[in-house]
């Protein structure tokens, strides 16, 4: 059976292996300055009946000629319109760094406007949304710091200045989005939330990740993996295996993630 994908979904969601009848869909949100390609190795690590989609923000990959979006509201609007077309199957959301709060806002928007909820919200290496309104966290980042971040994430950029220029445009927009992100409220998410963190992450603390429990109506768990802020690249196999295990029984995923108490501690 050939599935017809609306143009908006094809634009915003990259699917390496579209499935006619997936048991569950996993939708991944890239970090600040990141691209859907950062999840290209995940599909082969997932069970055959789990379909991976990676969100492609404007201003990168084959959307490099599009102007990046530097505010949360319109970004979430576009992503939700694309996701609604794929909500015929259970789905989970995973977001790393900036992707964590984008995934949270998407979950809130889908529930509020479309009465659709993910089976799990998986957030990685970013402070809980209610902490994002703290002015003390809003330190402007200069272009030199942004360039250093971009080079650290992709050393190849140092060899190709034109690629660095393009990367800087997207990275600046993403940091502007995060700097402007001041949620007026932080509604509870009805799905279980799992927080992931690198053990040596210099940007996000254990306490900031555990603060996600405040918006977790169906329970919160935390896992840590060896590595720094970019641990998903180094611990990809272990991270994807953990996610796959949580999606193994979608029908009872709430119970599997909730444990015996509203906030349970994993291998943190």
Tab-separated table of C-alpha atoms in Angstrom:
chain	number	residue	atom	x	y	z
A	1	UNK	CA	0.000	0.000	0.000
A	2	UNK	CA	1.422	3.389	-0.993
A	3	UNK	CA	0.755	6.172	1.479
A	4	UNK	CA	-0.001	9.674	0.221
A	5	UNK	CA	1.869	12.238	2.307
A	6	UNK	CA	0.563	15.823	2.325
A	7	UNK	CA	3.134	18.332	1.134
A	8	UNK	CA	3.306	19.972	4.568
A	9	UNK	CA	4.279	16.676	6.174
A	10	UNK	CA	6.916	15.988	3.553
A	11	UNK	CA	8.373	19.439	4.141
A	12	UNK	CA	8.488	19.297	7.930
A	13	UNK	CA	8.996	15.597	8.654
A	14	UNK	CA	11.793	13.442	7.252
A	15	UNK	CA	10.970	9.726	7.178
A	16	UNK	CA	13.685	7.365	5.999
A	17	UNK	CA	11.414	4.346	5.904
A	18	UNK	CA	7.702	5.207	5.711
A	19	UNK	CA	5.561	2.331	6.959
A	20	UNK	CA	2.037	1.637	5.755
A	21	UNK	CA	0.855	0.558	9.211
A	22	UNK	CA	3.431	1.364	11.901
A	23	UNK	CA	2.698	0.173	15.419
A	24	UNK	CA	3.988	3.488	16.733
A	25	UNK	CA	5.679	6.568	15.337
A	26	UNK	CA	8.679	8.237	16.979
A	27	UNK	CA	9.006	11.931	16.111
A	28	UNK	CA	12.398	13.509	16.874
A	29	UNK	CA	13.183	17.213	17.297
A	30	UNK	CA	16.768	18.440	16.646
A	31	UNK	CA	18.850	20.643	18.921
A	32	UNK	CA	19.582	24.335	18.362
A	33	UNK	CA	21.397	24.658	15.051
A	34	UNK	CA	20.707	21.002	14.353
A	35	UNK	CA	19.035	19.217	11.479
A	36	UNK	CA	16.891	16.170	10.869
A	37	UNK	CA	20.014	14.391	9.617
A	38	UNK	CA	21.244	14.049	13.210
A	39	UNK	CA	18.724	11.201	13.575
A	40	UNK	CA	19.606	9.405	10.335
A	41	UNK	CA	21.071	6.373	12.136
A	42	UNK	CA	18.140	5.824	14.483
A	43	UNK	CA	15.732	4.029	12.133
A	44	UNK	CA	18.034	1.024	11.739
A	45	UNK	CA	18.271	0.706	15.537
A	46	UNK	CA	14.502	0.720	16.067
A	47	UNK	CA	12.140	-2.263	15.775
A	48	UNK	CA	10.780	-2.850	12.288
A	49	UNK	CA	7.284	-1.704	13.260
A	50	UNK	CA	8.407	1.674	14.662
A	51	UNK	CA	8.493	4.509	12.139
A	52	UNK	CA	10.954	7.335	12.711
A	53	UNK	CA	10.223	10.910	11.682
A	54	UNK	CA	12.691	13.758	12.218
A	55	UNK	CA	11.521	17.356	12.183
A	56	UNK	CA	13.256	19.485	9.559
A	57	UNK	CA	13.356	23.119	10.637
A	58	UNK	CA	13.558	25.818	7.930
A	59	UNK	CA	17.037	27.068	7.083
A	60	UNK	CA	18.836	23.724	6.982
A	61	UNK	CA	19.346	20.694	4.748
A	62	UNK	CA	17.151	20.970	1.643
A	63	UNK	CA	15.322	23.907	3.285
A	64	UNK	CA	18.506	25.946	3.491
A	65	UNK	CA	17.055	28.687	1.277
A	66	UNK	CA	14.112	29.206	3.621
A	67	UNK	CA	14.265	31.792	6.354
A	68	UNK	CA	14.657	30.170	9.794
A	69	UNK	CA	11.886	30.714	12.338
A	70	UNK	CA	13.068	32.570	15.431
A	71	UNK	CA	9.920	32.388	17.591
A	72	UNK	CA	8.299	29.392	19.263
A	73	UNK	CA	4.661	30.070	18.371
A	74	UNK	CA	4.872	29.910	14.545
A	75	UNK	CA	7.346	27.041	14.653
A	76	UNK	CA	4.993	24.959	16.779
A	77	UNK	CA	2.025	25.879	14.573
A	78	UNK	CA	3.725	24.503	11.463
A	79	UNK	CA	4.927	21.329	13.159
A	80	UNK	CA	1.498	20.605	14.621
A	81	UNK	CA	-0.164	20.961	11.229
A	82	UNK	CA	2.265	18.400	9.841
A	83	UNK	CA	1.927	16.013	12.779
A	84	UNK	CA	-1.866	15.965	12.777
A	85	UNK	CA	-1.758	14.188	9.423
A	86	UNK	CA	0.269	11.352	10.986
A	87	UNK	CA	-1.695	11.024	14.228
A	88	UNK	CA	-3.694	8.053	12.968
A	89	UNK	CA	-1.197	5.890	14.865
A	90	UNK	CA	0.203	6.172	18.396
A	91	UNK	CA	3.235	8.434	18.486
A	92	UNK	CA	5.968	9.489	20.903
A	93	UNK	CA	7.981	12.713	20.868
A	94	UNK	CA	11.729	12.961	21.527
A	95	UNK	CA	13.557	16.286	21.652
A	96	UNK	CA	17.193	17.084	22.382
A	97	UNK	CA	18.319	20.504	23.673
A	98	UNK	CA	16.060	23.104	22.047
A	99	UNK	CA	14.083	20.194	20.635
A	100	UNK	CA	12.968	19.263	24.153
A	101	UNK	CA	10.964	22.448	24.733
A	102	UNK	CA	9.719	22.488	21.134
A	103	UNK	CA	8.446	18.921	21.624
A	104	UNK	CA	6.804	19.968	24.894
A	105	UNK	CA	5.032	22.911	23.256
A	106	UNK	CA	3.915	20.665	20.384
A	107	UNK	CA	2.480	18.148	22.879
A	108	UNK	CA	0.610	20.939	24.680
A	109	UNK	CA	-0.710	22.404	21.417
A	110	UNK	CA	-1.851	19.050	20.036
A	111	UNK	CA	-3.726	18.272	23.235
A	112	UNK	CA	-5.321	21.694	23.546
A	113	UNK	CA	-6.376	22.229	19.949
A	114	UNK	CA	-6.717	18.747	18.510
A	115	UNK	CA	-7.327	16.508	21.556
A	116	UNK	CA	-4.333	14.414	20.481
A	117	UNK	CA	-1.657	13.277	22.923
A	118	UNK	CA	1.604	11.362	22.481
A	119	UNK	CA	2.105	8.094	24.320
A	120	UNK	CA	5.323	9.514	25.771
A	121	UNK	CA	7.283	12.768	25.850
A	122	UNK	CA	11.039	12.107	25.864
A	123	UNK	CA	13.094	15.197	26.647
A	124	UNK	CA	16.864	15.506	26.551
A	125	UNK	CA	19.405	17.989	27.887
A	126	UNK	CA	17.280	21.081	28.426
A	127	UNK	CA	15.790	22.704	31.506
A	128	UNK	CA	12.092	22.267	32.224
A	129	UNK	CA	9.855	24.848	30.517
A	130	UNK	CA	8.851	26.703	33.688
A	131	UNK	CA	12.543	27.455	34.286
A	132	UNK	CA	12.865	29.098	30.872
A	133	UNK	CA	11.161	32.260	32.106
A	134	UNK	CA	14.040	32.927	34.514
A	135	UNK	CA	15.868	36.089	33.419
A	136	UNK	CA	19.085	34.791	34.979
A	137	UNK	CA	19.209	32.129	32.242
A	138	UNK	CA	18.921	34.677	29.428
A	139	UNK	CA	22.527	35.568	28.729
A	140	UNK	CA	22.953	36.840	25.134
A	141	UNK	CA	25.306	34.761	23.015
A	142	UNK	CA	27.653	36.489	20.601
A	143	UNK	CA	28.506	35.312	17.095
A	144	UNK	CA	31.941	34.098	18.195
A	145	UNK	CA	30.378	31.813	20.800
A	146	UNK	CA	27.835	30.592	18.289
A	147	UNK	CA	30.585	29.830	15.772
A	148	UNK	CA	32.467	27.874	18.420
A	149	UNK	CA	29.325	25.875	19.205
A	150	UNK	CA	28.720	25.172	15.524
A	151	UNK	CA	32.321	24.050	14.970
A	152	UNK	CA	32.214	21.826	18.033
A	153	UNK	CA	29.075	20.132	16.711
A	154	UNK	CA	30.446	19.817	13.166
A	155	UNK	CA	34.225	20.375	12.748
A	156	UNK	CA	33.775	20.182	8.961
A	157	UNK	CA	32.387	23.728	9.083
A	158	UNK	CA	35.857	25.071	9.827
A	159	UNK	CA	36.992	23.896	6.371
A	160	UNK	CA	34.080	25.444	4.485
A	161	UNK	CA	33.363	29.061	5.472
A	162	UNK	CA	30.278	29.222	3.249
A	163	UNK	CA	28.741	26.318	5.176
A	164	UNK	CA	29.640	28.010	8.446
A	165	UNK	CA	27.792	31.124	7.288
A	166	UNK	CA	24.661	29.085	6.581
A	167	UNK	CA	24.950	27.232	9.877
A	168	UNK	CA	25.294	30.499	11.749
A	169	UNK	CA	22.041	31.842	10.285
A	170	UNK	CA	20.082	28.844	11.568
A	171	UNK	CA	21.911	28.755	14.894
A	172	UNK	CA	21.323	32.453	15.521
A	173	UNK	CA	17.593	32.043	14.804
A	174	UNK	CA	17.369	29.101	17.184
A	175	UNK	CA	19.124	30.966	19.983
A	176	UNK	CA	16.892	33.981	19.391
A	177	UNK	CA	13.899	31.648	19.696
A	178	UNK	CA	15.161	30.248	22.989
A	179	UNK	CA	16.036	33.692	24.310
A	180	UNK	CA	12.492	34.902	23.563
A	181	UNK	CA	10.811	31.769	24.925
A	182	UNK	CA	8.912	32.865	28.029
A	183	UNK	CA	5.950	30.540	28.455
A	184	UNK	CA	3.077	32.343	30.163
A	185	UNK	CA	1.945	29.001	31.529
A	186	UNK	CA	3.282	25.467	31.551
A	187	UNK	CA	0.345	23.055	31.282
A	188	UNK	CA	0.709	19.483	32.431
A	189	UNK	CA	1.409	16.824	29.821
A	190	UNK	CA	-0.898	13.828	30.105
A	191	UNK	CA	1.743	11.465	28.706
A	192	UNK	CA	4.564	10.083	30.867
A	193	UNK	CA	7.766	12.118	30.590
A	194	UNK	CA	11.279	10.694	30.522
A	195	UNK	CA	14.258	13.018	30.959
A	196	UNK	CA	17.657	12.152	29.468
A	197	UNK	CA	20.977	13.784	30.311
A	198	UNK	CA	24.680	13.296	29.705
A	199	UNK	CA	26.586	12.656	32.923
A	200	UNK	CA	29.089	15.419	32.119
A	201	UNK	CA	26.764	17.965	30.541
A	202	UNK	CA	28.158	21.444	31.361
A	203	UNK	CA	25.006	23.251	30.218
A	204	UNK	CA	22.177	21.461	32.014
A	205	UNK	CA	22.078	20.242	35.604
A	206	UNK	CA	20.500	17.123	37.042
A	207	UNK	CA	18.094	19.342	39.002
A	208	UNK	CA	17.020	21.240	35.876
A	209	UNK	CA	16.154	17.965	34.166
A	210	UNK	CA	14.317	16.569	37.174
A	211	UNK	CA	12.240	19.753	37.199
A	212	UNK	CA	10.361	18.287	34.213
A	213	UNK	CA	8.460	16.259	36.817
A	214	UNK	CA	6.451	19.415	37.497
A	215	UNK	CA	4.660	19.147	34.137
A	216	UNK	CA	4.391	15.345	34.149
A	217	UNK	CA	0.816	14.403	35.027
A	218	UNK	CA	1.387	10.710	34.291
A	219	UNK	CA	4.774	10.231	35.932
A	220	UNK	CA	8.397	11.140	35.363
A	221	UNK	CA	11.576	9.092	35.083
A	222	UNK	CA	15.149	10.125	34.432
A	223	UNK	CA	18.048	8.378	32.705
A	224	UNK	CA	21.660	9.432	32.318
A	225	UNK	CA	24.217	8.303	29.745
A	226	UNK	CA	27.985	8.857	29.654
A	227	UNK	CA	28.927	11.999	27.773
A	228	UNK	CA	28.504	15.744	27.598
A	229	UNK	CA	25.768	17.856	26.040
A	230	UNK	CA	26.185	15.988	22.754
A	231	UNK	CA	25.874	12.561	24.395
A	232	UNK	CA	23.171	11.333	21.916
A	233	UNK	CA	25.839	11.028	19.224
A	234	UNK	CA	28.252	9.107	21.458
A	235	UNK	CA	25.632	6.959	23.214
A	236	UNK	CA	23.276	6.564	20.264
A	237	UNK	CA	22.942	2.781	20.495
A	238	UNK	CA	22.156	2.795	24.219
A	239	UNK	CA	19.800	5.769	23.983
A	240	UNK	CA	17.783	4.360	21.081
A	241	UNK	CA	17.657	0.955	22.781
A	242	UNK	CA	16.198	2.584	25.883
A	243	UNK	CA	13.573	4.403	23.825
A	244	UNK	CA	12.715	1.253	21.865
A	245	UNK	CA	12.209	-0.652	25.109
A	246	UNK	CA	9.793	2.015	26.327
A	247	UNK	CA	7.831	1.791	23.100
A	248	UNK	CA	7.728	-2.013	23.140
A	249	UNK	CA	4.270	-2.110	24.686
A	250	UNK	CA	2.515	1.047	23.559
A	251	UNK	CA	-0.795	-0.100	25.027
A	252	UNK	CA	0.557	-0.133	28.562
A	253	UNK	CA	3.346	2.427	28.189
A	254	UNK	CA	1.848	4.619	30.926
A	255	UNK	CA	2.230	1.865	33.491
A	256	UNK	CA	5.684	0.931	32.246
A	257	UNK	CA	6.972	4.478	32.636
A	258	UNK	CA	5.037	5.473	35.751
A	259	UNK	CA	6.481	2.843	38.096
A	260	UNK	CA	5.347	2.722	41.715
A	261	UNK	CA	5.419	6.456	42.387
A	262	UNK	CA	4.572	9.667	40.522
A	263	UNK	CA	8.266	10.450	40.167
A	264	UNK	CA	10.543	7.448	39.865
A	265	UNK	CA	14.300	7.514	39.554
A	266	UNK	CA	15.970	5.491	36.842
A	267	UNK	CA	19.691	5.034	36.329
A	268	UNK	CA	20.511	8.662	36.927
